[in-house]
């Protein structure tokens, strides 16, 4: 830990958890130490703010995808064993 109380999260962990600069973390004190976890979205955030944050992380420039197509893709993903973050 630095003199300012800053902690470095290793790059491989940041990549697996998809942590991005500006993400907020909750600090939870536990008997065995401290737990860091991604902060949940605050209820006061607007839909536009949330979608803007998502768009900033995903570089998709194609046409809108119908919800039925998204639902099928998700069902297919789970049928093949679920999400794989290391792909």
N, CA, C and O atoms as a CHARMM CRD file, in Angstrom:
* protein
*
  348
    1    1 UNK  N      0.85100  -1.15900   0.00000 PROA 1      0.00000
    2    1 UNK  CA     0.00000   0.00000   0.00000 PROA 1      0.00000
    3    1 UNK  C      0.90400   1.23200   0.00000 PROA 1      0.00000
    4    1 UNK  O      1.92600   1.26700   0.68500 PROA 1      0.00000
    5    2 UNK  N      0.51500   2.23200  -0.77200 PROA 2      0.00000
    6    2 UNK  CA     1.32500   3.45200  -0.85200 PROA 2      0.00000
    7    2 UNK  C      1.09100   4.33200   0.38600 PROA 2      0.00000
    8    2 UNK  O      0.19800   4.06800   1.19100 PROA 2      0.00000
    9    3 UNK  N      1.91000   5.37800   0.51800 PROA 3      0.00000
   10    3 UNK  CA     1.74200   6.32000   1.62700 PROA 3      0.00000
   11    3 UNK  C      0.36900   6.98100   1.61100 PROA 3      0.00000
   12    3 UNK  O     -0.14100   7.38300   2.65700 PROA 3      0.00000
   13    4 UNK  N     -0.23300   7.09500   0.42200 PROA 4      0.00000
   14    4 UNK  CA    -1.56200   7.71800   0.30200 PROA 4      0.00000
   15    4 UNK  C     -2.68700   6.71300   0.50300 PROA 4      0.00000
   16    4 UNK  O     -3.85900   7.07200   0.37900 PROA 4      0.00000
   17    5 UNK  N     -2.35600   5.46400   0.81000 PROA 5      0.00000
   18    5 UNK  CA    -3.37600   4.44000   1.01200 PROA 5      0.00000
   19    5 UNK  C     -3.87200   3.81000  -0.27600 PROA 5      0.00000
   20    5 UNK  O     -4.91300   3.15200  -0.28400 PROA 5      0.00000
   21    6 UNK  N     -3.13700   4.00300  -1.36800 PROA 6      0.00000
   22    6 UNK  CA    -3.54000   3.43800  -2.65500 PROA 6      0.00000
   23    6 UNK  C     -3.03000   2.00700  -2.79000 PROA 6      0.00000
   24    6 UNK  O     -1.93400   1.67100  -2.34100 PROA 6      0.00000
   25    7 UNK  N     -3.85500   1.18000  -3.41800 PROA 7      0.00000
   26    7 UNK  CA    -3.51800  -0.22800  -3.62700 PROA 7      0.00000
   27    7 UNK  C     -3.54100  -0.51700  -5.12000 PROA 7      0.00000
   28    7 UNK  O     -4.43700  -0.05700  -5.82700 PROA 7      0.00000
   29    8 UNK  N     -2.57200  -1.26900  -5.60000 PROA 8      0.00000
   30    8 UNK  CA    -2.51200  -1.63900  -7.00900 PROA 8      0.00000
   31    8 UNK  C     -3.21400  -2.98200  -7.18900 PROA 8      0.00000
   32    8 UNK  O     -2.91600  -3.95000  -6.49000 PROA 8      0.00000
   33    9 UNK  N     -4.14700  -3.02600  -8.13100 PROA 9      0.00000
   34    9 UNK  CA    -4.81300  -4.28300  -8.48400 PROA 9      0.00000
   35    9 UNK  C     -4.08700  -4.82300  -9.72100 PROA 9      0.00000
   36    9 UNK  O     -4.01600  -4.13700 -10.74000 PROA 9      0.00000
   37   10 UNK  N     -3.55200  -6.03100  -9.64200 PROA 10     0.00000
   38   10 UNK  CA    -2.78200  -6.57300 -10.77200 PROA 10     0.00000
   39   10 UNK  C     -3.58600  -6.56100 -12.07700 PROA 10     0.00000
   40   10 UNK  O     -4.80200  -6.75200 -12.07100 PROA 10     0.00000
   41   11 UNK  N     -2.89400  -6.33700 -13.18500 PROA 11     0.00000
   42   11 UNK  CA    -3.53900  -6.21700 -14.48700 PROA 11     0.00000
   43   11 UNK  C     -4.36400  -7.44500 -14.84500 PROA 11     0.00000
   44   11 UNK  O     -5.47000  -7.30100 -15.36400 PROA 11     0.00000
   45   12 UNK  N     -3.85500  -8.65900 -14.58300 PROA 12     0.00000
   46   12 UNK  CA    -4.62300  -9.84800 -14.94600 PROA 12     0.00000
   47   12 UNK  C     -5.94600  -9.90900 -14.17800 PROA 12     0.00000
   48   12 UNK  O     -6.95000 -10.38100 -14.71300 PROA 12     0.00000
   49   13 UNK  N     -5.95400  -9.43800 -12.93900 PROA 13     0.00000
   50   13 UNK  CA    -7.19500  -9.39900 -12.16000 PROA 13     0.00000
   51   13 UNK  C     -8.13100  -8.32900 -12.72100 PROA 13     0.00000
   52   13 UNK  O     -9.32900  -8.56900 -12.87500 PROA 13     0.00000
   53   14 UNK  N     -7.58300  -7.14400 -13.02800 PROA 14     0.00000
   54   14 UNK  CA    -8.40800  -6.07100 -13.62100 PROA 14     0.00000
   55   14 UNK  C     -9.03200  -6.53700 -14.92000 PROA 14     0.00000
   56   14 UNK  O    -10.20100  -6.25400 -15.18600 PROA 14     0.00000
   57   15 UNK  N     -8.26000  -7.25400 -15.73800 PROA 15     0.00000
   58   15 UNK  CA    -8.77900  -7.74200 -17.01900 PROA 15     0.00000
   59   15 UNK  C     -9.90800  -8.75300 -16.81000 PROA 15     0.00000
   60   15 UNK  O    -10.95300  -8.65900 -17.45200 PROA 15     0.00000
   61   16 UNK  N     -9.69500  -9.72300 -15.90500 PROA 16     0.00000
   62   16 UNK  CA   -10.72700 -10.74100 -15.65600 PROA 16     0.00000
   63   16 UNK  C    -12.01900 -10.13100 -15.12400 PROA 16     0.00000
   64   16 UNK  O    -13.11300 -10.56700 -15.48200 PROA 16     0.00000
   65   17 UNK  N    -11.88600  -9.11200 -14.25900 PROA 17     0.00000
   66   17 UNK  CA   -13.06500  -8.48100 -13.66300 PROA 17     0.00000
   67   17 UNK  C    -13.60600  -7.33200 -14.50500 PROA 17     0.00000
   68   17 UNK  O    -14.60600  -6.69900 -14.16600 PROA 17     0.00000
   69   18 UNK  N    -12.91200  -7.08300 -15.61600 PROA 18     0.00000
   70   18 UNK  CA   -13.29200  -5.99000 -16.51100 PROA 18     0.00000
   71   18 UNK  C    -13.38700  -4.65300 -15.77500 PROA 18     0.00000
   72   18 UNK  O    -14.33200  -3.88700 -15.96600 PROA 18     0.00000
   73   19 UNK  N    -12.39800  -4.39300 -14.93800 PROA 19     0.00000
   74   19 UNK  CA   -12.32100  -3.12200 -14.23400 PROA 19     0.00000
   75   19 UNK  C    -11.72600  -2.08900 -15.16900 PROA 19     0.00000
   76   19 UNK  O    -10.74800  -2.35300 -15.86800 PROA 19     0.00000
   77   20 UNK  N    -12.32500  -0.91400 -15.17300 PROA 20     0.00000
   78   20 UNK  CA   -11.89400   0.15800 -16.05500 PROA 20     0.00000
   79   20 UNK  C    -11.55300   1.38600 -15.21900 PROA 20     0.00000
   80   20 UNK  O    -12.08400   1.54500 -14.12000 PROA 20     0.00000
   81   21 UNK  N    -10.67000   2.26400 -15.72100 PROA 21     0.00000
   82   21 UNK  CA   -10.40000   3.50600 -14.99600 PROA 21     0.00000
   83   21 UNK  C    -11.72000   4.24500 -14.73900 PROA 21     0.00000
   84   21 UNK  O    -12.55700   4.37600 -15.63200 PROA 21     0.00000
   85   22 UNK  N    -11.88300   4.71300 -13.52800 PROA 22     0.00000
   86   22 UNK  CA   -13.11400   5.42000 -13.17100 PROA 22     0.00000
   87   22 UNK  C    -14.15600   4.53400 -12.50500 PROA 22     0.00000
   88   22 UNK  O    -15.09900   5.04300 -11.89900 PROA 22     0.00000
   89   23 UNK  N    -14.00100   3.19900 -12.60600 PROA 23     0.00000
   90   23 UNK  CA   -14.92200   2.31000 -11.90400 PROA 23     0.00000
   91   23 UNK  C    -14.81000   2.56700 -10.41100 PROA 23     0.00000
   92   23 UNK  O    -13.72900   2.85300  -9.89700 PROA 23     0.00000
   93   24 UNK  N    -15.92100   2.46400  -9.73500 PROA 24     0.00000
   94   24 UNK  CA   -15.92600   2.63800  -8.28800 PROA 24     0.00000
   95   24 UNK  C    -15.93600   1.26800  -7.62700 PROA 24     0.00000
   96   24 UNK  O    -16.55400   0.32400  -8.11900 PROA 24     0.00000
   97   25 UNK  N    -15.23800   1.18400  -6.50700 PROA 25     0.00000
   98   25 UNK  CA   -15.16700  -0.05500  -5.76100 PROA 25     0.00000
   99   25 UNK  C    -15.72900   0.17000  -4.36300 PROA 25     0.00000
  100   25 UNK  O    -15.49000   1.20800  -3.74700 PROA 25     0.00000
  101   26 UNK  N    -16.47200  -0.80400  -3.87300 PROA 26     0.00000
  102   26 UNK  CA   -16.90600  -0.81000  -2.47700 PROA 26     0.00000
  103   26 UNK  C    -15.79100  -1.44400  -1.66500 PROA 26     0.00000
  104   26 UNK  O    -15.18700  -2.42900  -2.09100 PROA 26     0.00000
  105   27 UNK  N    -15.51800  -0.88200  -0.49400 PROA 27     0.00000
  106   27 UNK  CA   -14.53500  -1.43900   0.42200 PROA 27     0.00000
  107   27 UNK  C    -15.32200  -1.99800   1.60100 PROA 27     0.00000
  108   27 UNK  O    -15.98200  -1.25800   2.32900 PROA 27     0.00000
  109   28 UNK  N    -15.24200  -3.31300   1.77800 PROA 28     0.00000
  110   28 UNK  CA   -15.99500  -3.98900   2.82900 PROA 28     0.00000
  111   28 UNK  C    -15.00600  -4.56000   3.83900 PROA 28     0.00000
  112   28 UNK  O    -14.16600  -5.39200   3.49600 PROA 28     0.00000
  113   29 UNK  N    -15.11400  -4.10500   5.09600 PROA 29     0.00000
  114   29 UNK  CA   -14.24200  -4.62000   6.14400 PROA 29     0.00000
  115   29 UNK  C    -14.75400  -5.98200   6.59400 PROA 29     0.00000
  116   29 UNK  O    -15.94500  -6.16900   6.84400 PROA 29     0.00000
  117   30 UNK  N    -13.81800  -6.93100   6.69000 PROA 30     0.00000
  118   30 UNK  CA   -14.16600  -8.29700   7.11800 PROA 30     0.00000
  119   30 UNK  C    -13.21100  -8.71600   8.21200 PROA 30     0.00000
  120   30 UNK  O    -12.13400  -8.13500   8.34700 PROA 30     0.00000
  121   31 UNK  N    -13.58400  -9.71600   8.99900 PROA 31     0.00000
  122   31 UNK  CA   -12.68900 -10.15700  10.07800 PROA 31     0.00000
  123   31 UNK  C    -11.31500 -10.59000   9.57000 PROA 31     0.00000
  124   31 UNK  O    -10.31300 -10.43800  10.26900 PROA 31     0.00000
  125   32 UNK  N    -11.27400 -11.13500   8.34300 PROA 32     0.00000
  126   32 UNK  CA   -10.01400 -11.63400   7.79100 PROA 32     0.00000
  127   32 UNK  C     -9.31400 -10.64300   6.87300 PROA 32     0.00000
  128   32 UNK  O     -8.30200 -10.99100   6.26400 PROA 32     0.00000
  129   33 UNK  N     -9.82400  -9.41300   6.75400 PROA 33     0.00000
  130   33 UNK  CA    -9.19300  -8.42100   5.89700 PROA 33     0.00000
  131   33 UNK  C    -10.19800  -7.48300   5.26800 PROA 33     0.00000
  132   33 UNK  O    -11.19300  -7.10600   5.88700 PROA 33     0.00000
  133   34 UNK  N     -9.92700  -7.11400   4.03700 PROA 34     0.00000
  134   34 UNK  CA   -10.76500  -6.16800   3.31200 PROA 34     0.00000
  135   34 UNK  C    -11.18600  -6.79500   1.99400 PROA 34     0.00000
  136   34 UNK  O    -10.37900  -7.43000   1.31500 PROA 34     0.00000
  137   35 UNK  N    -12.44400  -6.61800   1.63500 PROA 35     0.00000
  138   35 UNK  CA   -12.97100  -7.10000   0.36100 PROA 35     0.00000
  139   35 UNK  C    -13.22500  -5.89200  -0.52800 PROA 35     0.00000
  140   35 UNK  O    -13.90900  -4.95100  -0.12600 PROA 35     0.00000
  141   36 UNK  N    -12.67400  -5.92100  -1.73200 PROA 36     0.00000
  142   36 UNK  CA   -12.95800  -4.89300  -2.73900 PROA 36     0.00000
  143   36 UNK  C    -13.89800  -5.50300  -3.75500 PROA 36     0.00000
  144   36 UNK  O    -13.65500  -6.60900  -4.23700 PROA 36     0.00000
  145   37 UNK  N    -14.97200  -4.79900  -4.08900 PROA 37     0.00000
  146   37 UNK  CA   -15.87100  -5.28400  -5.12800 PROA 37     0.00000
  147   37 UNK  C    -16.39800  -4.08600  -5.90200 PROA 37     0.00000
  148   37 UNK  O    -16.48100  -2.97000  -5.38900 PROA 37     0.00000
  149   38 UNK  N    -16.75100  -4.35700  -7.15600 PROA 38     0.00000
  150   38 UNK  CA   -17.31300  -3.30300  -7.98900 PROA 38     0.00000
  151   38 UNK  C    -18.54700  -2.73900  -7.31500 PROA 38     0.00000
  152   38 UNK  O    -19.40700  -3.48800  -6.85200 PROA 38     0.00000
  153   39 UNK  N    -18.63600  -1.42500  -7.25800 PROA 39     0.00000
  154   39 UNK  CA   -19.79500  -0.78500  -6.64000 PROA 39     0.00000
  155   39 UNK  C    -21.02200  -0.99600  -7.51400 PROA 39     0.00000
  156   39 UNK  O    -20.93500  -0.99800  -8.74200 PROA 39     0.00000
  157   40 UNK  N    -22.14100  -1.17200  -6.87500 PROA 40     0.00000
  158   40 UNK  CA   -23.38900  -1.33500  -7.61100 PROA 40     0.00000
  159   40 UNK  C    -23.84400   0.01800  -8.13000 PROA 40     0.00000
  160   40 UNK  O    -23.47600   1.06300  -7.59300 PROA 40     0.00000
  161   41 UNK  N    -24.64900  -0.01800  -9.18300 PROA 41     0.00000
  162   41 UNK  CA   -25.16200   1.21500  -9.78400 PROA 41     0.00000
  163   41 UNK  C    -26.10700   1.88000  -8.80300 PROA 41     0.00000
  164   41 UNK  O    -26.99200   1.23400  -8.24100 PROA 41     0.00000
  165   42 UNK  N    -25.91900   3.14600  -8.60600 PROA 42     0.00000
  166   42 UNK  CA   -26.78000   3.90300  -7.70500 PROA 42     0.00000
  167   42 UNK  C    -28.12300   4.13900  -8.37200 PROA 42     0.00000
  168   42 UNK  O    -28.19700   4.35000  -9.58200 PROA 42     0.00000
  169   43 UNK  N    -29.17400   4.10200  -7.58400 PROA 43     0.00000
  170   43 UNK  CA   -30.52500   4.21700  -8.14100 PROA 43     0.00000
  171   43 UNK  C    -30.79500   5.59800  -8.73600 PROA 43     0.00000
  172   43 UNK  O    -31.70000   5.73900  -9.55900 PROA 43     0.00000
  173   44 UNK  N    -30.04100   6.60700  -8.34400 PROA 44     0.00000
  174   44 UNK  CA   -30.26800   7.94400  -8.86800 PROA 44     0.00000
  175   44 UNK  C    -29.70400   8.17700 -10.25700 PROA 44     0.00000
  176   44 UNK  O    -29.89700   9.24800 -10.83200 PROA 44     0.00000
  177   45 UNK  N    -29.01200   7.19000 -10.80300 PROA 45     0.00000
  178   45 UNK  CA   -28.40000   7.32800 -12.11400 PROA 45     0.00000
  179   45 UNK  C    -29.46000   7.19700 -13.20400 PROA 45     0.00000
  180   45 UNK  O    -30.34600   6.34800 -13.11500 PROA 45     0.00000
  181   46 UNK  N    -29.36700   8.03100 -14.22500 PROA 46     0.00000
  182   46 UNK  CA   -30.35100   7.98400 -15.30300 PROA 46     0.00000
  183   46 UNK  C    -30.02900   6.85200 -16.27500 PROA 46     0.00000
  184   46 UNK  O    -28.89600   6.37600 -16.34500 PROA 46     0.00000
  185   47 UNK  N    -31.03200   6.43800 -17.01000 PROA 47     0.00000
  186   47 UNK  CA   -30.85500   5.41200 -18.03600 PROA 47     0.00000
  187   47 UNK  C    -29.81000   5.87100 -19.04600 PROA 47     0.00000
  188   47 UNK  O    -28.97700   5.07500 -19.48200 PROA 47     0.00000
  189   48 UNK  N    -29.84800   7.14400 -19.41800 PROA 48     0.00000
  190   48 UNK  CA   -28.89300   7.67700 -20.38900 PROA 48     0.00000
  191   48 UNK  C    -27.46300   7.58800 -19.86900 PROA 48     0.00000
  192   48 UNK  O    -26.54300   7.26800 -20.62200 PROA 48     0.00000
  193   49 UNK  N    -27.27400   7.87500 -18.56300 PROA 49     0.00000
  194   49 UNK  CA   -25.93300   7.76200 -17.97100 PROA 49     0.00000
  195   49 UNK  C    -25.42300   6.32100 -18.02300 PROA 49     0.00000
  196   49 UNK  O    -24.26800   6.06100 -18.36200 PROA 49     0.00000
  197   50 UNK  N    -26.31600   5.39800 -17.67800 PROA 50     0.00000
  198   50 UNK  CA   -25.93200   3.98700 -17.66400 PROA 50     0.00000
  199   50 UNK  C    -25.58000   3.51200 -19.07100 PROA 50     0.00000
  200   50 UNK  O    -24.54500   2.87600 -19.26900 PROA 50     0.00000
  201   51 UNK  N    -26.43200   3.81600 -20.04800 PROA 51     0.00000
  202   51 UNK  CA   -26.16200   3.36100 -21.41300 PROA 51     0.00000
  203   51 UNK  C    -24.92400   4.05000 -21.99500 PROA 51     0.00000
  204   51 UNK  O    -24.19500   3.44100 -22.77900 PROA 51     0.00000
  205   52 UNK  N    -24.68000   5.30000 -21.62600 PROA 52     0.00000
  206   52 UNK  CA   -23.47800   5.98700 -22.11300 PROA 52     0.00000
  207   52 UNK  C    -22.22600   5.30300 -21.57300 PROA 52     0.00000
  208   52 UNK  O    -21.23700   5.15800 -22.29100 PROA 52     0.00000
  209   53 UNK  N    -22.26900   4.88600 -20.31800 PROA 53     0.00000
  210   53 UNK  CA   -21.13600   4.17900 -19.73200 PROA 53     0.00000
  211   53 UNK  C    -20.91100   2.83900 -20.42300 PROA 53     0.00000
  212   53 UNK  O    -19.76800   2.45200 -20.66500 PROA 53     0.00000
  213   54 UNK  N    -21.98000   2.13400 -20.73900 PROA 54     0.00000
  214   54 UNK  CA   -21.85300   0.85300 -21.44200 PROA 54     0.00000
  215   54 UNK  C    -21.27200   1.07600 -22.83400 PROA 54     0.00000
  216   54 UNK  O    -20.36200   0.36100 -23.25300 PROA 54     0.00000
  217   55 UNK  N    -21.79700   2.06500 -23.54500 PROA 55     0.00000
  218   55 UNK  CA   -21.30900   2.34500 -24.90500 PROA 55     0.00000
  219   55 UNK  C    -19.83200   2.73100 -24.90300 PROA 55     0.00000
  220   55 UNK  O    -19.11100   2.42600 -25.85300 PROA 55     0.00000
  221   56 UNK  N    -19.37600   3.40400 -23.83900 PROA 56     0.00000
  222   56 UNK  CA   -17.97300   3.80300 -23.76300 PROA 56     0.00000
  223   56 UNK  C    -17.05100   2.59100 -23.63900 PROA 56     0.00000
  224   56 UNK  O    -15.88200   2.66900 -24.01700 PROA 56     0.00000
  225   57 UNK  N    -17.55500   1.47600 -23.11700 PROA 57     0.00000
  226   57 UNK  CA   -16.74500   0.26900 -22.93400 PROA 57     0.00000
  227   57 UNK  C    -16.80100  -0.65900 -24.13100 PROA 57     0.00000
  228   57 UNK  O    -15.88800  -1.46000 -24.33000 PROA 57     0.00000
  229   58 UNK  N    -17.84200  -0.57100 -24.92400 PROA 58     0.00000
  230   58 UNK  CA   -18.04700  -1.51200 -26.02300 PROA 58     0.00000
  231   58 UNK  C    -17.97200  -0.74700 -27.33700 PROA 58     0.00000
  232   58 UNK  O    -18.67300   0.24600 -27.53600 PROA 58     0.00000
  233   59 UNK  N    -17.12200  -1.21800 -28.21700 PROA 59     0.00000
  234   59 UNK  CA   -16.95700  -0.55100 -29.50700 PROA 59     0.00000
  235   59 UNK  C    -17.81800  -1.26800 -30.54700 PROA 59     0.00000
  236   59 UNK  O    -17.31300  -2.06700 -31.33600 PROA 59     0.00000
  237   60 UNK  N    -19.11700  -0.97800 -30.54300 PROA 60     0.00000
  238   60 UNK  CA   -20.03100  -1.57800 -31.51400 PROA 60     0.00000
  239   60 UNK  C    -20.62400  -0.46400 -32.34800 PROA 60     0.00000
  240   60 UNK  O    -21.26400   0.44500 -31.81900 PROA 60     0.00000
  241   61 UNK  N    -20.41100  -0.53200 -33.65700 PROA 61     0.00000
  242   61 UNK  CA   -20.89100   0.53600 -34.53600 PROA 61     0.00000
  243   61 UNK  C    -21.93300   0.03900 -35.53200 PROA 61     0.00000
  244   61 UNK  O    -22.30500   0.75400 -36.46300 PROA 61     0.00000
  245   62 UNK  N    -22.39600  -1.18200 -35.33300 PROA 62     0.00000
  246   62 UNK  CA   -23.36200  -1.76300 -36.24700 PROA 62     0.00000
  247   62 UNK  C    -24.79200  -1.31400 -35.94700 PROA 62     0.00000
  248   62 UNK  O    -25.02100  -0.45700 -35.09400 PROA 62     0.00000
  249   63 UNK  N    -25.73600  -1.90100 -36.65400 PROA 63     0.00000
  250   63 UNK  CA   -27.14900  -1.54100 -36.43900 PROA 63     0.00000
  251   63 UNK  C    -27.65700  -2.09200 -35.10800 PROA 63     0.00000
  252   63 UNK  O    -27.04400  -2.98300 -34.52000 PROA 63     0.00000
  253   64 UNK  N    -28.77500  -1.55600 -34.64600 PROA 64     0.00000
  254   64 UNK  CA   -29.40300  -2.06300 -33.43000 PROA 64     0.00000
  255   64 UNK  C    -29.77800  -3.53400 -33.62900 PROA 64     0.00000
  256   64 UNK  O    -30.11600  -3.95900 -34.73300 PROA 64     0.00000
  257   65 UNK  N    -29.71200  -4.29800 -32.53900 PROA 65     0.00000
  258   65 UNK  CA   -30.02400  -5.71600 -32.59100 PROA 65     0.00000
  259   65 UNK  C    -31.36900  -5.92800 -31.89700 PROA 65     0.00000
  260   65 UNK  O    -31.55000  -5.47300 -30.76700 PROA 65     0.00000
  261   66 UNK  N    -32.31800  -6.60900 -32.55000 PROA 66     0.00000
  262   66 UNK  CA   -33.62200  -6.83900 -31.92100 PROA 66     0.00000
  263   66 UNK  C    -33.49100  -7.65900 -30.63800 PROA 66     0.00000
  264   66 UNK  O    -32.61500  -8.51800 -30.54100 PROA 66     0.00000
  265   67 UNK  N    -34.34200  -7.40600 -29.66900 PROA 67     0.00000
  266   67 UNK  CA   -34.29000  -8.09400 -28.37700 PROA 67     0.00000
  267   67 UNK  C    -34.42400  -9.61000 -28.54900 PROA 67     0.00000
  268   67 UNK  O    -33.81100 -10.37300 -27.80200 PROA 67     0.00000
  269   68 UNK  N    -35.21900 -10.04700 -29.52200 PROA 68     0.00000
  270   68 UNK  CA   -35.37600 -11.48400 -29.76900 PROA 68     0.00000
  271   68 UNK  C    -34.04200 -12.12100 -30.16600 PROA 68     0.00000
  272   68 UNK  O    -33.72200 -13.23200 -29.74500 PROA 68     0.00000
  273   69 UNK  N    -33.28300 -11.40900 -30.97100 PROA 69     0.00000
  274   69 UNK  CA   -31.97200 -11.90900 -31.40300 PROA 69     0.00000
  275   69 UNK  C    -31.00000 -11.96200 -30.21900 PROA 69     0.00000
  276   69 UNK  O    -30.22400 -12.90900 -30.08900 PROA 69     0.00000
  277   70 UNK  N    -31.04800 -10.93100 -29.34900 PROA 70     0.00000
  278   70 UNK  CA   -30.20500 -10.93300 -28.15200 PROA 70     0.00000
  279   70 UNK  C    -30.57500 -12.09100 -27.23400 PROA 70     0.00000
  280   70 UNK  O    -29.70100 -12.78500 -26.71600 PROA 70     0.00000
  281   71 UNK  N    -31.88400 -12.29600 -27.03300 PROA 71     0.00000
  282   71 UNK  CA   -32.35200 -13.37500 -26.16200 PROA 71     0.00000
  283   71 UNK  C    -31.88800 -14.73400 -26.67900 PROA 71     0.00000
  284   71 UNK  O    -31.47400 -15.59100 -25.89700 PROA 71     0.00000
  285   72 UNK  N    -31.95500 -14.93100 -27.99600 PROA 72     0.00000
  286   72 UNK  CA   -31.50800 -16.19800 -28.58600 PROA 72     0.00000
  287   72 UNK  C    -30.00300 -16.37500 -28.39800 PROA 72     0.00000
  288   72 UNK  O    -29.54300 -17.47400 -28.08800 PROA 72     0.00000
  289   73 UNK  N    -29.24300 -15.31400 -28.58000 PROA 73     0.00000
  290   73 UNK  CA   -27.78900 -15.39400 -28.41400 PROA 73     0.00000
  291   73 UNK  C    -27.43400 -15.74600 -26.97200 PROA 73     0.00000
  292   73 UNK  O    -26.52000 -16.53500 -26.73400 PROA 73     0.00000
  293   74 UNK  N    -28.14700 -15.17000 -26.01400 PROA 74     0.00000
  294   74 UNK  CA   -27.89200 -15.46300 -24.60200 PROA 74     0.00000
  295   74 UNK  C    -28.26100 -16.91000 -24.29600 PROA 74     0.00000
  296   74 UNK  O    -27.50700 -17.61000 -23.61900 PROA 74     0.00000
  297   75 UNK  N    -29.42400 -17.37100 -24.79000 PROA 75     0.00000
  298   75 UNK  CA   -29.84800 -18.75400 -24.57200 PROA 75     0.00000
  299   75 UNK  C    -28.83100 -19.72000 -25.17500 PROA 75     0.00000
  300   75 UNK  O    -28.49700 -20.72900 -24.55500 PROA 75     0.00000
  301   76 UNK  N    -28.33700 -19.42200 -26.37400 PROA 76     0.00000
  302   76 UNK  CA   -27.33500 -20.26800 -27.02300 PROA 76     0.00000
  303   76 UNK  C    -26.04100 -20.30900 -26.20700 PROA 76     0.00000
  304   76 UNK  O    -25.41900 -21.36200 -26.06900 PROA 76     0.00000
  305   77 UNK  N    -25.64100 -19.14800 -25.66600 PROA 77     0.00000
  306   77 UNK  CA   -24.42300 -19.07300 -24.86600 PROA 77     0.00000
  307   77 UNK  C    -24.54800 -19.96900 -23.63200 PROA 77     0.00000
  308   77 UNK  O    -23.63300 -20.73200 -23.32500 PROA 77     0.00000
  309   78 UNK  N    -25.68500 -19.87900 -22.92200 PROA 78     0.00000
  310   78 UNK  CA   -25.87300 -20.69400 -21.72300 PROA 78     0.00000
  311   78 UNK  C    -25.97100 -22.17800 -22.08800 PROA 78     0.00000
  312   78 UNK  O    -25.49200 -23.03200 -21.34200 PROA 78     0.00000
  313   79 UNK  N    -26.58300 -22.48300 -23.21800 PROA 79     0.00000
  314   79 UNK  CA   -26.70200 -23.87800 -23.64700 PROA 79     0.00000
  315   79 UNK  C    -25.32800 -24.48200 -23.94500 PROA 79     0.00000
  316   79 UNK  O    -25.13100 -25.68900 -23.80800 PROA 79     0.00000
  317   80 UNK  N    -24.38100 -23.63300 -24.35200 PROA 80     0.00000
  318   80 UNK  CA   -23.03300 -24.13600 -24.66900 PROA 80     0.00000
  319   80 UNK  C    -22.08500 -24.06900 -23.47200 PROA 80     0.00000
  320   80 UNK  O    -20.87300 -24.21000 -23.63500 PROA 80     0.00000
  321   81 UNK  N    -22.62300 -23.85500 -22.27900 PROA 81     0.00000
  322   81 UNK  CA   -21.77000 -23.89200 -21.08900 PROA 81     0.00000
  323   81 UNK  C    -21.61700 -22.57400 -20.37000 PROA 81     0.00000
  324   81 UNK  O    -20.83700 -22.48500 -19.42200 PROA 81     0.00000
  325   82 UNK  N    -22.32700 -21.55400 -20.78100 PROA 82     0.00000
  326   82 UNK  CA   -22.26500 -20.27000 -20.08000 PROA 82     0.00000
  327   82 UNK  C    -21.17700 -19.35800 -20.59100 PROA 82     0.00000
  328   82 UNK  O    -20.42700 -19.71200 -21.50200 PROA 82     0.00000
  329   83 UNK  N    -21.09500 -18.16200 -19.98900 PROA 83     0.00000
  330   83 UNK  CA   -20.11200 -17.16700 -20.46600 PROA 83     0.00000
  331   83 UNK  C    -18.70600 -17.59800 -20.13400 PROA 83     0.00000
  332   83 UNK  O    -18.46000 -18.22800 -19.10600 PROA 83     0.00000
  333   84 UNK  N    -17.78500 -17.25400 -21.01200 PROA 84     0.00000
  334   84 UNK  CA   -16.35600 -17.49200 -20.78500 PROA 84     0.00000
  335   84 UNK  C    -15.65300 -16.15600 -20.91300 PROA 84     0.00000
  336   84 UNK  O    -15.54900 -15.61600 -22.01500 PROA 84     0.00000
  337   85 UNK  N    -15.17100 -15.61700 -19.81000 PROA 85     0.00000
  338   85 UNK  CA   -14.54400 -14.29700 -19.83300 PROA 85     0.00000
  339   85 UNK  C    -13.12400 -14.34400 -20.38100 PROA 85     0.00000
  340   85 UNK  O    -12.53600 -13.30600 -20.68800 PROA 85     0.00000
  341   86 UNK  N    -12.57600 -15.54900 -20.50400 PROA 86     0.00000
  342   86 UNK  CA   -11.18900 -15.63900 -20.96800 PROA 86     0.00000
  343   86 UNK  C    -11.08400 -15.89900 -22.46700 PROA 86     0.00000
  344   86 UNK  O    -10.00800 -16.22300 -22.97000 PROA 86     0.00000
  345   87 UNK  N    -12.18800 -15.75700 -23.17400 PROA 87     0.00000
  346   87 UNK  CA   -12.15000 -16.00700 -24.63200 PROA 87     0.00000
  347   87 UNK  C    -11.51300 -14.85300 -25.34600 PROA 87     0.00000
  348   87 UNK  O    -11.39100 -14.87600 -26.57100 PROA 87     0.00000
